[in-house]
Coordinates of C-alpha atoms in Angstrom, one line a residue:
Chain A
M26 CA -0.2 0.1 0.2
S27 CA 1.8 2.7 -1.3
A28 CA 1.7 6.8 -1.7
R29 CA -0.3 6.0 -4.8
T30 CA -3.3 4.8 -2.6
L31 CA -2.8 6.9 0.7
V32 CA -2.5 10.2 -0.9
P33 CA -6.1 10.5 -3.0
V34 CA -7.8 9.1 0.1
A35 CA -5.8 12.0 2.5
V36 CA -6.1 14.8 0.1
T37 CA -10.0 13.4 -0.7
G38 CA -10.6 13.7 3.2
L39 CA -9.4 17.2 3.0
V40 CA -11.8 18.1 0.8
L41 CA -14.6 16.8 2.4
A42 CA -14.0 18.4 5.3
A43 CA -12.7 21.3 3.5
M44 CA -16.6 21.5 2.3
S45 CA -18.1 20.9 5.5
H46 CA -17.1 24.5 6.8
P47 CA -19.9 26.5 6.9
A48 CA -18.3 29.3 5.0
V49 CA -18.0 27.0 2.1
A50 CA -20.6 25.0 2.2
T51 CA -23.4 27.9 2.3
R52 CA -21.7 29.1 -1.2
I53 CA -22.0 24.9 -2.3
A54 CA -25.8 25.5 -1.3
S55 CA -26.2 29.1 -2.8
A56 CA -24.8 27.6 -5.8
L57 CA -27.7 24.5 -5.7
G58 CA -29.6 27.7 -5.6
D59 CA -30.7 27.0 -1.7
A60 CA -32.4 30.1 0.1
P61 CA -28.6 31.1 2.9
R62 CA -29.9 29.1 5.8
R63 CA -28.4 29.1 9.1
A64 CA -25.1 26.7 9.3
L65 CA -23.6 24.5 11.5
D66 CA -20.5 26.7 13.4
V67 CA -17.5 24.9 13.8
D68 CA -17.7 24.9 17.3
R69 CA -20.6 22.9 17.2
L70 CA -19.2 21.1 14.2
L71 CA -15.7 19.8 16.3
A72 CA -18.0 18.8 18.8
L73 CA -20.3 16.4 16.2
A74 CA -17.0 14.9 15.4
M75 CA -15.5 13.9 19.3
Q76 CA -18.5 12.2 19.2
H77 CA -18.7 10.6 16.0
I78 CA -14.9 9.8 16.4
A79 CA -15.6 8.8 20.0
L80 CA -18.1 6.2 19.5
A81 CA -17.3 4.6 15.7
G82 CA -13.5 4.5 17.3
T83 CA -15.0 2.6 20.0
G84 CA -17.3 0.7 17.9
F85 CA -14.2 0.0 15.5
A86 CA -11.7 -1.5 18.5
L87 CA -14.3 -3.9 19.7
V88 CA -14.9 -5.1 15.9
A89 CA -11.1 -5.5 15.7
I90 CA -10.6 -7.6 18.8
L91 CA -13.3 -9.4 18.0
G92 CA -13.1 -9.8 14.6
L93 CA -9.0 -10.7 14.7
G94 CA -10.2 -13.2 17.8
L95 CA -12.4 -14.2 15.8
G96 CA -10.9 -15.0 12.5
I97 CA -7.7 -16.6 14.7
L98 CA -9.6 -19.0 16.4
A99 CA -11.5 -19.7 13.2
T100 CA -7.8 -20.8 11.8
R101 CA -7.0 -22.7 15.3
R102 CA -7.1 -26.9 15.1
T103 CA -9.2 -26.8 17.6
G104 CA -11.7 -23.7 16.5
A105 CA -11.8 -25.5 13.1
R106 CA -15.4 -27.5 14.7
L107 CA -16.4 -24.0 15.2
R108 CA -15.8 -22.9 11.5
P109 CA -19.3 -23.9 10.0
A110 CA -21.0 -22.7 13.4
I111 CA -19.5 -18.0 13.1
D112 CA -19.4 -19.1 9.2
A113 CA -23.3 -19.5 10.0
L114 CA -23.6 -16.6 12.6
A115 CA -21.3 -13.6 10.5
A116 CA -23.9 -14.6 7.5
G117 CA -26.9 -14.5 9.8
A118 CA -25.8 -10.6 11.6
Q119 CA -25.1 -9.6 7.3
A120 CA -28.8 -9.9 6.6
V121 CA -29.4 -7.5 9.2
P122 CA -28.7 -4.7 7.6
P123 CA -27.4 -1.8 10.0
V124 CA -30.3 0.7 10.4
V125 CA -32.2 -2.8 11.1
T126 CA -30.1 -3.4 14.2
V127 CA -30.3 0.0 15.6
A128 CA -33.9 -0.4 15.2
L129 CA -34.4 -3.5 16.8
A130 CA -32.1 -2.3 19.4
L131 CA -33.9 0.7 20.3
P132 CA -36.6 -0.6 22.5
I133 CA -33.8 -2.8 24.4
L134 CA -30.9 -0.9 25.1
G135 CA -32.7 2.8 24.7
F136 CA -31.9 6.2 22.7
G137 CA -28.2 6.9 21.8
G138 CA -25.1 5.0 21.6
P139 CA -25.9 1.6 22.6
P140 CA -28.1 0.5 19.7
T141 CA -25.3 2.1 17.6
L142 CA -22.4 0.2 19.0
L143 CA -24.2 -3.3 19.1
A144 CA -24.9 -2.5 15.0
L145 CA -21.5 -1.2 14.9
V146 CA -20.3 -5.0 16.2
G147 CA -22.8 -6.7 14.5
Y148 CA -22.6 -6.0 11.1
G149 CA -18.5 -5.1 11.3
V150 CA -17.3 -7.9 13.2
M151 CA -17.9 -10.2 9.4
P152 CA -15.4 -8.0 7.4
T153 CA -12.5 -8.8 9.7
L154 CA -13.4 -12.3 11.1
R155 CA -13.8 -12.9 6.3
G156 CA -10.4 -11.5 6.0
T157 CA -8.9 -12.5 9.1
A158 CA -9.3 -16.2 8.7
G159 CA -9.1 -16.0 5.2
A160 CA -6.0 -14.6 4.7
L161 CA -4.5 -16.7 7.6
E162 CA -6.2 -19.8 5.2
A163 CA -4.0 -18.6 3.0
V164 CA -0.4 -18.7 4.5
S165 CA 1.5 -21.6 2.5
P166 CA 1.6 -24.8 3.3
E167 CA 5.7 -24.5 3.0
A168 CA 5.9 -21.6 5.2
R169 CA 3.9 -23.2 7.7
A170 CA 6.3 -26.6 7.3
A171 CA 9.3 -24.9 7.5
A172 CA 8.3 -23.0 11.0
E173 CA 7.7 -26.6 12.4
A174 CA 10.7 -27.7 10.7
M175 CA 12.6 -25.1 12.7
G176 CA 11.1 -26.2 15.8
M177 CA 9.1 -23.2 16.6
T178 CA 6.4 -23.5 18.8
R179 CA 2.5 -22.9 17.6
L180 CA 1.9 -19.1 18.9
Q181 CA 5.6 -18.8 17.4
I182 CA 4.7 -20.0 14.1
L183 CA 1.2 -17.4 14.6
I184 CA 3.0 -14.4 16.0
G185 CA 5.7 -15.4 13.9
V186 CA 5.3 -16.2 10.1
E187 CA 0.8 -16.5 9.5
L188 CA 0.4 -13.0 11.3
P189 CA 2.8 -11.9 9.2
L190 CA 2.0 -12.8 5.9
A191 CA -1.6 -12.5 6.2
A192 CA -1.3 -9.3 7.4
P193 CA -1.9 -6.8 4.0
E194 CA -5.3 -9.3 4.3
I195 CA -6.5 -8.3 7.6
V196 CA -5.4 -5.3 7.5
E197 CA -7.9 -4.7 4.4
G198 CA -10.8 -6.5 6.0
L199 CA -10.3 -3.4 8.6
R200 CA -9.9 -0.6 6.2
T201 CA -13.8 -1.8 5.9
A202 CA -14.6 -2.4 9.0
L203 CA -13.8 0.9 9.6
V204 CA -15.0 2.5 6.8
L205 CA -18.8 0.6 8.0
A206 CA -17.9 1.7 11.5
V207 CA -17.9 5.5 10.2
A208 CA -20.7 4.8 8.5
T209 CA -22.9 3.3 11.2
A210 CA -22.0 5.8 13.8
A211 CA -24.0 8.4 11.5
V212 CA -26.7 6.1 11.1
G213 CA -26.8 6.1 14.5
A214 CA -28.4 9.6 14.7
L215 CA -31.4 7.7 13.9
A216 CA -31.9 6.9 17.4
G217 CA -30.6 10.0 18.9
A218 CA -26.8 9.0 19.2
S219 CA -25.4 13.1 18.5
T220 CA -23.0 12.0 15.3
F221 CA -22.6 13.8 12.0
G222 CA -25.8 12.1 10.9
T223 CA -27.5 14.9 13.5
P224 CA -27.5 17.2 10.8
I225 CA -28.0 15.9 8.4
V226 CA -30.9 13.7 9.4
A227 CA -32.6 17.4 10.7
G228 CA -31.7 18.8 7.6
L229 CA -33.5 16.5 6.2
Q230 CA -36.8 16.4 8.0
N231 CA -36.9 20.8 8.2
Q232 CA -36.3 20.5 4.3
N233 CA -32.8 22.7 5.6
T234 CA -29.2 22.3 3.0
V235 CA -26.5 23.7 4.8
P236 CA -26.2 21.4 7.6
M237 CA -27.4 18.3 5.6
L238 CA -24.3 18.5 3.2
Q239 CA -22.1 20.5 6.3
G240 CA -23.2 16.7 7.9
A241 CA -22.2 14.7 4.6
A242 CA -19.1 16.1 3.8
A243 CA -17.8 16.1 7.5
T244 CA -19.1 12.6 8.0
A245 CA -17.6 11.4 4.6
A246 CA -14.3 13.4 5.2
L247 CA -14.0 11.4 9.0
A248 CA -14.3 8.2 6.7
F249 CA -11.6 9.3 4.4
L250 CA -9.2 10.4 7.0
G251 CA -9.7 7.0 9.4
D252 CA -8.8 5.2 5.5
A253 CA -5.8 7.4 4.7
A254 CA -5.0 6.6 9.0
L255 CA -5.1 2.7 8.2
L256 CA -2.9 2.9 5.5
G257 CA -0.6 5.2 6.8
L258 CA 0.2 3.3 9.5
A259 CA -0.1 0.0 7.4
A260 CA 2.7 1.4 5.5
A261 CA 4.5 2.5 9.1
L262 CA 4.6 -0.8 9.7
R263 CA 5.5 -2.3 6.3
I264 CA 2.9 -4.4 5.7
N265 CA 2.2 -4.3 2.1
R266 CA 0.8 -5.4 -0.9
P267 CA 2.8 -8.7 -2.5
Chain B
M236 CA -21.3 -33.6 19.8
P237 CA -20.2 -34.3 23.6
A238 CA -22.8 -35.0 26.0
I239 CA -22.1 -31.6 27.8
T240 CA -22.8 -29.8 24.8
A241 CA -26.0 -31.4 24.4
V242 CA -27.2 -30.9 28.1
A243 CA -25.8 -27.7 28.2
G244 CA -28.1 -27.1 24.3
V245 CA -31.6 -28.4 26.7
A246 CA -30.3 -26.3 29.9
A247 CA -30.3 -22.6 27.1
L248 CA -33.8 -23.4 26.1
A249 CA -34.9 -24.3 29.4
A250 CA -33.2 -21.4 30.8
A251 CA -34.8 -19.4 27.9
L252 CA -38.0 -20.1 28.3
V253 CA -38.5 -20.6 32.0
W254 CA -36.5 -17.6 32.8
T255 CA -37.2 -14.5 30.5
P256 CA -40.3 -12.9 29.7
L257 CA -42.0 -15.0 26.4
L258 CA -44.8 -11.9 26.6
V259 CA -45.0 -8.7 28.0
I260 CA -48.7 -7.5 28.7
A261 CA -49.3 -3.6 28.3
A262 CA -52.9 -1.7 28.6
N263 CA -51.2 -0.2 25.5
R264 CA -48.7 0.5 22.9
L265 CA -47.0 2.7 24.2
V266 CA -46.7 2.0 28.3
P267 CA -44.0 -0.3 29.1
G268 CA -45.7 -3.8 29.9
V269 CA -45.4 -6.4 32.6
P270 CA -43.3 -9.3 31.6
V271 CA -45.3 -13.1 31.4
T272 CA -42.6 -16.6 31.7
G273 CA -42.6 -19.5 30.0
W274 CA -44.6 -21.5 33.1
A275 CA -47.1 -18.6 32.3
T276 CA -47.3 -18.8 29.3
L277 CA -47.4 -22.3 27.6
G278 CA -48.3 -24.6 30.9
P279 CA -48.3 -28.1 30.5
A280 CA -46.6 -27.8 26.5
L281 CA -43.9 -26.2 28.0
V282 CA -42.8 -29.8 30.0
A283 CA -43.6 -31.3 26.7
I284 CA -41.3 -28.5 24.3
L285 CA -39.1 -29.5 26.5
A286 CA -39.3 -33.0 26.9
C287 CA -39.1 -33.2 22.7
A288 CA -35.8 -30.7 22.8
A289 CA -33.9 -33.5 25.2
F290 CA -34.7 -36.3 23.4
A291 CA -32.8 -34.2 20.7
C292 CA -30.3 -33.2 21.9
A293 CA -29.8 -36.9 23.4
L294 CA -30.2 -38.3 19.6
F295 CA -27.2 -35.6 18.8
A296 CA -24.9 -37.0 21.3
G297 CA -25.8 -40.6 20.7
S298 CA -25.2 -40.7 17.2
P299 CA -23.9 -38.8 14.7
G300 CA -25.8 -40.9 12.3
R301 CA -28.8 -39.8 9.5
R302 CA -31.0 -41.8 11.2
A303 CA -30.7 -40.0 14.2
G304 CA -30.6 -36.6 13.0
A305 CA -33.9 -37.2 11.4
V306 CA -36.1 -38.1 14.5
A307 CA -34.3 -35.1 16.4
L308 CA -35.2 -33.1 12.8
F309 CA -38.7 -34.3 13.7
L310 CA -38.7 -34.0 18.0
I311 CA -37.0 -30.1 17.0
L312 CA -40.3 -29.4 14.5
A313 CA -42.4 -30.9 16.5
A314 CA -41.0 -29.1 19.0
A315 CA -41.1 -26.1 17.0
G316 CA -45.1 -26.3 16.6
L317 CA -46.2 -26.7 20.5
F318 CA -44.3 -23.7 21.0
A319 CA -45.6 -21.8 18.1
W320 CA -48.7 -22.2 19.1
G321 CA -49.1 -21.9 23.1
L322 CA -46.9 -18.7 22.3
G323 CA -50.6 -17.9 20.5
H324 CA -53.4 -19.8 22.8
G325 CA -51.7 -18.6 25.6
A326 CA -51.2 -14.4 24.9
A327 CA -55.2 -15.2 23.3
V328 CA -56.2 -16.1 26.7
R329 CA -54.6 -13.1 28.7
M330 CA -56.2 -11.0 26.1
E331 CA -59.6 -12.5 26.6
G332 CA -61.8 -9.5 28.7
R333 CA -59.4 -6.7 28.2
P334 CA -60.2 -3.8 26.1
P335 CA -59.0 -3.8 22.5
A336 CA -56.0 -1.1 23.5
A337 CA -54.4 -3.9 25.6
R338 CA -50.9 -5.5 23.9
A339 CA -49.6 -8.6 24.4
G340 CA -45.9 -7.8 23.4
L341 CA -43.6 -10.8 22.6
G342 CA -40.6 -11.0 24.9
A343 CA -36.9 -11.5 25.0
G344 CA -37.1 -15.2 26.0
V345 CA -39.3 -15.7 22.1
W346 CA -36.2 -14.6 19.9
L347 CA -33.8 -16.7 22.8
A348 CA -35.9 -19.8 21.7
A349 CA -36.2 -18.7 17.5
L350 CA -32.8 -18.4 17.6
W351 CA -32.5 -22.0 19.8
F352 CA -34.6 -23.8 17.0
A353 CA -33.5 -22.5 14.0
T354 CA -29.6 -23.3 15.7
A355 CA -31.6 -27.1 16.0
L356 CA -33.2 -27.2 12.9
G357 CA -29.6 -26.3 10.9
L358 CA -27.3 -28.9 12.8
A359 CA -30.4 -32.1 12.5
T360 CA -30.9 -31.3 8.5
R361 CA -26.8 -31.2 8.3
R362 CA -26.9 -34.5 10.0
I363 CA -29.3 -35.6 7.4
R364 CA -26.8 -34.8 4.5
L365 CA -29.9 -34.2 2.0
A366 CA -29.0 -31.7 -0.7
G367 CA -32.0 -29.0 0.0
L368 CA -33.2 -30.2 3.4
G369 CA -32.7 -27.1 4.6
A370 CA -34.1 -24.8 2.1
G371 CA -37.3 -26.6 2.6
V372 CA -37.6 -27.0 6.0
A373 CA -37.3 -24.1 5.9
G374 CA -40.1 -23.0 3.6
L375 CA -42.2 -25.1 5.0
L376 CA -41.9 -24.1 8.9
V377 CA -42.8 -20.0 7.1
L378 CA -45.7 -21.7 5.3
A379 CA -46.9 -23.4 8.5
L380 CA -46.4 -19.9 9.9
V381 CA -48.4 -18.3 8.0
L382 CA -51.6 -20.6 7.8
A383 CA -51.6 -20.5 11.2
G384 CA -51.5 -16.7 10.9
R385 CA -54.4 -17.0 8.7
A386 CA -56.5 -19.1 10.8
G387 CA -56.4 -17.1 13.3
A388 CA -53.7 -18.9 15.5
F389 CA -51.4 -15.5 16.9
D390 CA -54.3 -13.1 16.3
A391 CA -53.9 -12.2 20.1
L392 CA -50.6 -11.6 19.7
S393 CA -49.5 -7.4 19.2
L394 CA -47.6 -8.3 15.9
A395 CA -50.4 -9.6 14.8
V396 CA -52.4 -6.3 15.9
E397 CA -50.3 -4.4 14.4
Y398 CA -50.0 -5.7 10.7
A399 CA -54.1 -6.7 10.7
A400 CA -54.4 -2.6 11.0
R401 CA -51.9 -2.0 8.4
R402 CA -51.6 -5.0 6.5
E403 CA -52.2 -2.7 2.8
T404 CA -49.7 -0.3 4.4
V405 CA -47.2 -3.1 4.9
Q406 CA -47.4 -5.1 1.8
A407 CA -47.6 -1.5 -0.6
A408 CA -44.0 -1.5 1.3
L409 CA -42.7 -4.0 0.7
W410 CA -43.2 -3.9 -3.6
E411 CA -42.1 0.0 -3.1
H412 CA -38.6 -2.0 -1.4
L413 CA -38.5 -4.0 -3.8
A414 CA -39.1 -1.4 -7.0
L415 CA -36.6 0.3 -4.7
A416 CA -33.8 -2.4 -4.7
G417 CA -34.5 -3.4 -8.2
G418 CA -34.3 -0.2 -9.6
G419 CA -30.6 0.3 -7.8
L420 CA -29.8 -3.0 -9.9
G421 CA -31.1 -2.1 -12.5
L422 CA -29.4 0.9 -13.1
A423 CA -26.0 -0.3 -11.8
I424 CA -26.1 -2.9 -13.9
P425 CA -26.1 -1.4 -17.2
A426 CA -23.6 0.6 -15.8
V427 CA -21.3 -1.4 -15.1
A428 CA -21.2 -2.9 -18.4
V429 CA -20.2 -0.1 -20.2
L430 CA -17.8 1.0 -17.6
S431 CA -16.0 -2.0 -18.4
L432 CA -15.8 -1.6 -21.8
W433 CA -13.6 1.5 -21.4
R434 CA -10.8 -0.5 -21.4
R435 CA -8.1 1.9 -21.1
G436 CA -10.0 3.8 -17.9
Q437 CA -10.2 0.7 -15.4
D438 CA -7.2 1.5 -13.2
L439 CA -9.3 5.3 -12.9
V440 CA -13.2 3.1 -12.7
G441 CA -11.5 1.2 -10.0
I442 CA -10.4 4.4 -7.0
V443 CA -13.4 6.3 -8.5
I444 CA -16.0 3.4 -7.7
G445 CA -13.6 2.2 -4.9
G446 CA -13.7 5.9 -3.5
V447 CA -17.8 5.1 -3.3
Q448 CA -17.6 2.8 -1.2
V449 CA -16.3 5.1 1.2
V450 CA -18.7 7.3 1.3
P451 CA -20.8 6.3 4.6
A452 CA -24.6 5.9 3.1
V453 CA -26.4 8.7 4.8
A454 CA -24.7 11.0 3.9
L455 CA -24.2 10.4 -0.2
L456 CA -28.1 10.3 0.4
G457 CA -28.1 13.6 2.3
A458 CA -25.9 14.4 -0.7
L459 CA -27.7 13.4 -3.9
V460 CA -30.9 14.8 -1.8
A461 CA -29.3 19.0 -2.2
F462 CA -28.2 18.3 -5.6
T463 CA -31.4 16.5 -6.9
G464 CA -32.5 19.7 -5.5
G465 CA -30.2 21.8 -8.0
L466 CA -30.6 19.7 -10.3
L467 CA -34.0 20.4 -10.7
R468 CA -34.1 24.1 -10.4
A469 CA -31.4 24.3 -13.2
V470 CA -33.6 22.0 -15.3
P471 CA -37.2 22.3 -13.9
A472 CA -38.6 20.5 -17.3
L473 CA -37.1 17.0 -15.0
R474 CA -40.5 17.8 -12.8
D475 CA -42.7 17.0 -15.4
L476 CA -40.7 13.7 -15.2
G477 CA -41.8 12.9 -11.6
V478 CA -38.7 13.5 -10.9
S479 CA -38.0 15.1 -6.9
A480 CA -35.4 15.8 -4.4
L481 CA -37.1 14.0 -2.5
G482 CA -38.5 10.6 -3.3
P483 CA -37.1 7.7 -5.5
A484 CA -35.3 8.9 -8.0
P485 CA -31.9 9.8 -4.9
A486 CA -32.3 7.0 -3.6
I487 CA -31.9 4.9 -6.6
V488 CA -28.9 6.4 -7.8
G489 CA -27.8 6.3 -4.0
I490 CA -28.3 2.5 -4.2
A491 CA -26.8 1.6 -7.4
A492 CA -23.5 3.6 -6.5
Y493 CA -23.0 1.3 -3.7
L494 CA -23.5 -1.7 -5.9
L495 CA -21.1 -0.4 -8.3
L496 CA -18.0 -2.2 -6.7
P497 CA -18.9 -5.6 -6.5
L498 CA -20.8 -5.9 -10.1
W499 CA -18.0 -4.1 -11.2
R500 CA -15.3 -6.5 -10.0
G501 CA -17.5 -9.8 -9.9
L502 CA -17.4 -8.7 -14.2
A503 CA -14.1 -8.6 -14.4
A504 CA -13.3 -11.6 -12.1
A505 CA -16.0 -13.4 -14.7
L506 CA -14.4 -12.2 -18.1
R507 CA -11.0 -14.0 -16.4
A508 CA -12.5 -17.1 -16.3
P509 CA -11.4 -18.4 -19.1
D510 CA -7.9 -19.5 -19.2
S511 CA -6.4 -18.9 -22.1
A512 CA -5.6 -22.7 -24.0
S513 CA -9.4 -22.0 -24.0
L514 CA -9.1 -19.0 -25.7
D515 CA -6.3 -19.1 -28.4
A516 CA -9.0 -22.5 -29.1
A517 CA -11.8 -20.1 -29.9
K518 CA -9.5 -17.7 -31.6
A519 CA -7.8 -20.4 -34.0
L520 CA -11.6 -22.0 -34.0
G521 CA -12.3 -18.3 -35.9
L522 CA -14.9 -17.4 -33.8
T523 CA -15.6 -13.5 -33.4
R524 CA -14.6 -11.2 -29.8
A525 CA -18.1 -11.2 -29.6
Q526 CA -18.8 -14.7 -30.0
I527 CA -15.6 -15.5 -27.3
L528 CA -18.0 -13.2 -25.1
L529 CA -21.3 -14.8 -25.3
R530 CA -20.1 -18.7 -25.8
L531 CA -16.9 -18.5 -23.9
R532 CA -16.2 -16.0 -21.0
L533 CA -19.8 -14.8 -20.1
P534 CA -20.8 -18.7 -19.5
L535 CA -17.4 -20.4 -18.0
G536 CA -18.2 -16.6 -15.6
A537 CA -21.7 -17.4 -14.9
P538 CA -21.0 -18.3 -11.0
Q539 CA -18.5 -15.0 -10.6
L540 CA -21.8 -13.2 -12.1
V541 CA -24.3 -15.0 -10.1
G542 CA -21.8 -14.3 -7.2
A543 CA -21.7 -11.0 -7.0
L544 CA -25.2 -9.8 -7.9
R545 CA -26.1 -11.9 -5.2
V546 CA -23.7 -9.3 -2.6
A547 CA -25.3 -7.1 -4.6
T548 CA -28.6 -7.7 -3.8
V549 CA -28.3 -7.9 0.0
Q550 CA -26.9 -5.1 -0.8
A551 CA -29.5 -3.5 -2.3
L552 CA -32.2 -4.3 -0.5
G553 CA -30.2 -3.5 3.4
L554 CA -29.9 0.1 1.6
A555 CA -33.4 0.4 0.4
T556 CA -34.3 0.9 4.0
L557 CA -32.2 4.1 4.0
G558 CA -34.6 5.5 1.0
A559 CA -36.7 6.1 3.7
L560 CA -35.0 8.4 5.5
I561 CA -35.5 10.7 1.9
G562 CA -38.9 10.2 1.3
A563 CA -38.6 7.2 -1.1
G564 CA -40.7 4.9 0.7
G565 CA -40.5 1.3 1.3
L566 CA -40.2 -1.0 4.4
G567 CA -37.7 1.3 6.5
R568 CA -40.3 4.3 6.6
I569 CA -41.8 1.5 8.9
V570 CA -39.0 1.2 11.1
F571 CA -38.9 4.2 11.7
D572 CA -42.5 5.3 11.7
G573 CA -41.9 2.9 15.2
M574 CA -38.4 4.1 15.9
A575 CA -39.9 8.1 16.6
Q576 CA -43.1 6.5 17.7
F577 CA -41.0 4.2 20.5
A578 CA -42.9 1.2 19.4
P579 CA -41.5 -2.2 18.9
D580 CA -43.9 -3.7 17.5
L581 CA -44.4 -1.6 14.3
I582 CA -40.3 -2.0 13.7
L583 CA -40.1 -5.7 14.2
L584 CA -43.2 -5.0 10.9
G585 CA -40.9 -3.6 9.1
A586 CA -37.5 -5.2 10.0
I587 CA -38.8 -8.8 9.7
P588 CA -39.8 -8.7 6.4
I589 CA -36.8 -6.4 5.4
V590 CA -34.3 -9.4 7.0
A591 CA -36.3 -12.1 5.8
V592 CA -36.5 -11.0 1.6
S593 CA -32.5 -10.4 2.0
L594 CA -32.3 -13.9 3.8
M595 CA -34.0 -15.4 0.9
A596 CA -32.1 -13.3 -1.4
E597 CA -28.5 -14.4 0.2
R598 CA -29.8 -18.4 -0.3
G599 CA -31.3 -18.4 -3.2
L600 CA -28.3 -17.1 -5.5
S601 CA -25.8 -18.6 -3.3
A602 CA -27.2 -22.2 -4.3
L603 CA -27.8 -20.8 -7.9
E604 CA -23.8 -19.8 -7.4
G605 CA -23.3 -23.0 -6.2
S606 CA -25.3 -25.2 -8.4
L607 CA -23.7 -23.4 -11.7
R608 CA -20.0 -23.9 -10.2
A609 CA -21.5 -27.7 -10.0
R610 CA -22.0 -27.7 -13.7
R611 CA -18.4 -26.5 -14.2
P612 CA -16.3 -29.1 -15.8
A613 CA -12.9 -28.7 -13.6

């Protein structure tokens, strides 16, 4: 994952972030022929950003831990028997869109963050789990046999051979999960979580284009910048696609 | 299956039925209700259900054979049927003589029990090792539930009461939902075909439609509404064609945008499916490029195409839910109405068809994909 992918993603994120600024968003809205209405000021945007990042970040951390853990477990000799169950559960969870999970969890968990977090974890675990398990299974048997012949223990093989070889694919799964986390946190606005989705939903209801555009641009900016951060982290760790 | 897993399985069902509430009885659909546990709802039927389940689990633990699996399947089906009947009957007994506003909502125990039955049925059908049995059993179960519902077995449950009050709305919303998802697919498929024809630009196409995936759906829909509004102000003639800023048009465009990547990847994989020897042979036979595409690439790549269609269809059905946010209708509208009113049954009324349709599309298309793969000569 070279600068070739990182730079355009980061630049797109920054352009979108600029579009969410009140002055720019007002100008875009008036270019679209909308009557100028009150925009969200920068302080409010930053407050929403902190809440959005906190919610999406918590969910992403949970997804990463669960997805990686279950993915590793599913590819161990002892976990192989759990594989069909894990696959069935993951496929079932995928058939329930995040909005629907948020809606279903609302009466049980109440308004705000918790239903969003549940939807985030339920929907996000799948790509990470699939990515991790698939990548670990794709590690060449020769590499594993060589490590065994060198007398490495199973844990050493996992940490020293399998995970480094599988890392690029695992990062791909994590990128999908991060984008899903940012998107689901925005959907959480429907359940009363205060995120960048809040001005979008409110703007749609009041036909107020400016905050709607600001929220949309800010959500997209967050997704692109998060993606760029993960790409940068992978590059720093020298995880390169073969 | 080790004996300890079987015992744990029975214990899990017993715990779900005995301790968690099966019904929640409330004076109306807005106030919090009083939970009713399994014993109070099901009565002696509870014992029969648990006995069937225990026997089935004992068979799972005792023998891995197909015959034991078949007996277990019948036992689990009997337990599930008894459970459904008992639930409807228990609700009817509780609702008798109450005002029509009173509601018997489904408690957490129902969902836990449903999950248990689904897992056990999956286990039993896998043991019997008969192709298509799982889908057949699921179809039969749904049919039985629908027929029982028609016959009035569940009339006292609040979900049925809500459905009876909104039958037309739900059915119309289902069609709108399918139209939104179908419209998205119908727009994305030709778009992907055209994009794939531009051979030189494939790198750029990949970057752009990959970038679309990063944009959260709520944000894209919001932006599309704003831009459709701008477009309508610039070209008012579009209004006469029935396009409006809030409505199906931006929703279908938004849905289609997310389907481009899976479809484009699938098409690329399908076109690469034939090996170079077959392609050389086709060229040596004097086939034109169009003939190679129609007779070689597309038939050999059919599993990849159907696989991409499966991913795209499930995504489209999920995304169509968000369409309600921008006034496009669909089942999402019922879900959002339920959220606004904090009415769990209304949310379920919208959510159950969404999940059912998604699962049906996923299962159906993946079965088609599997049979195409099996037919393809290795």
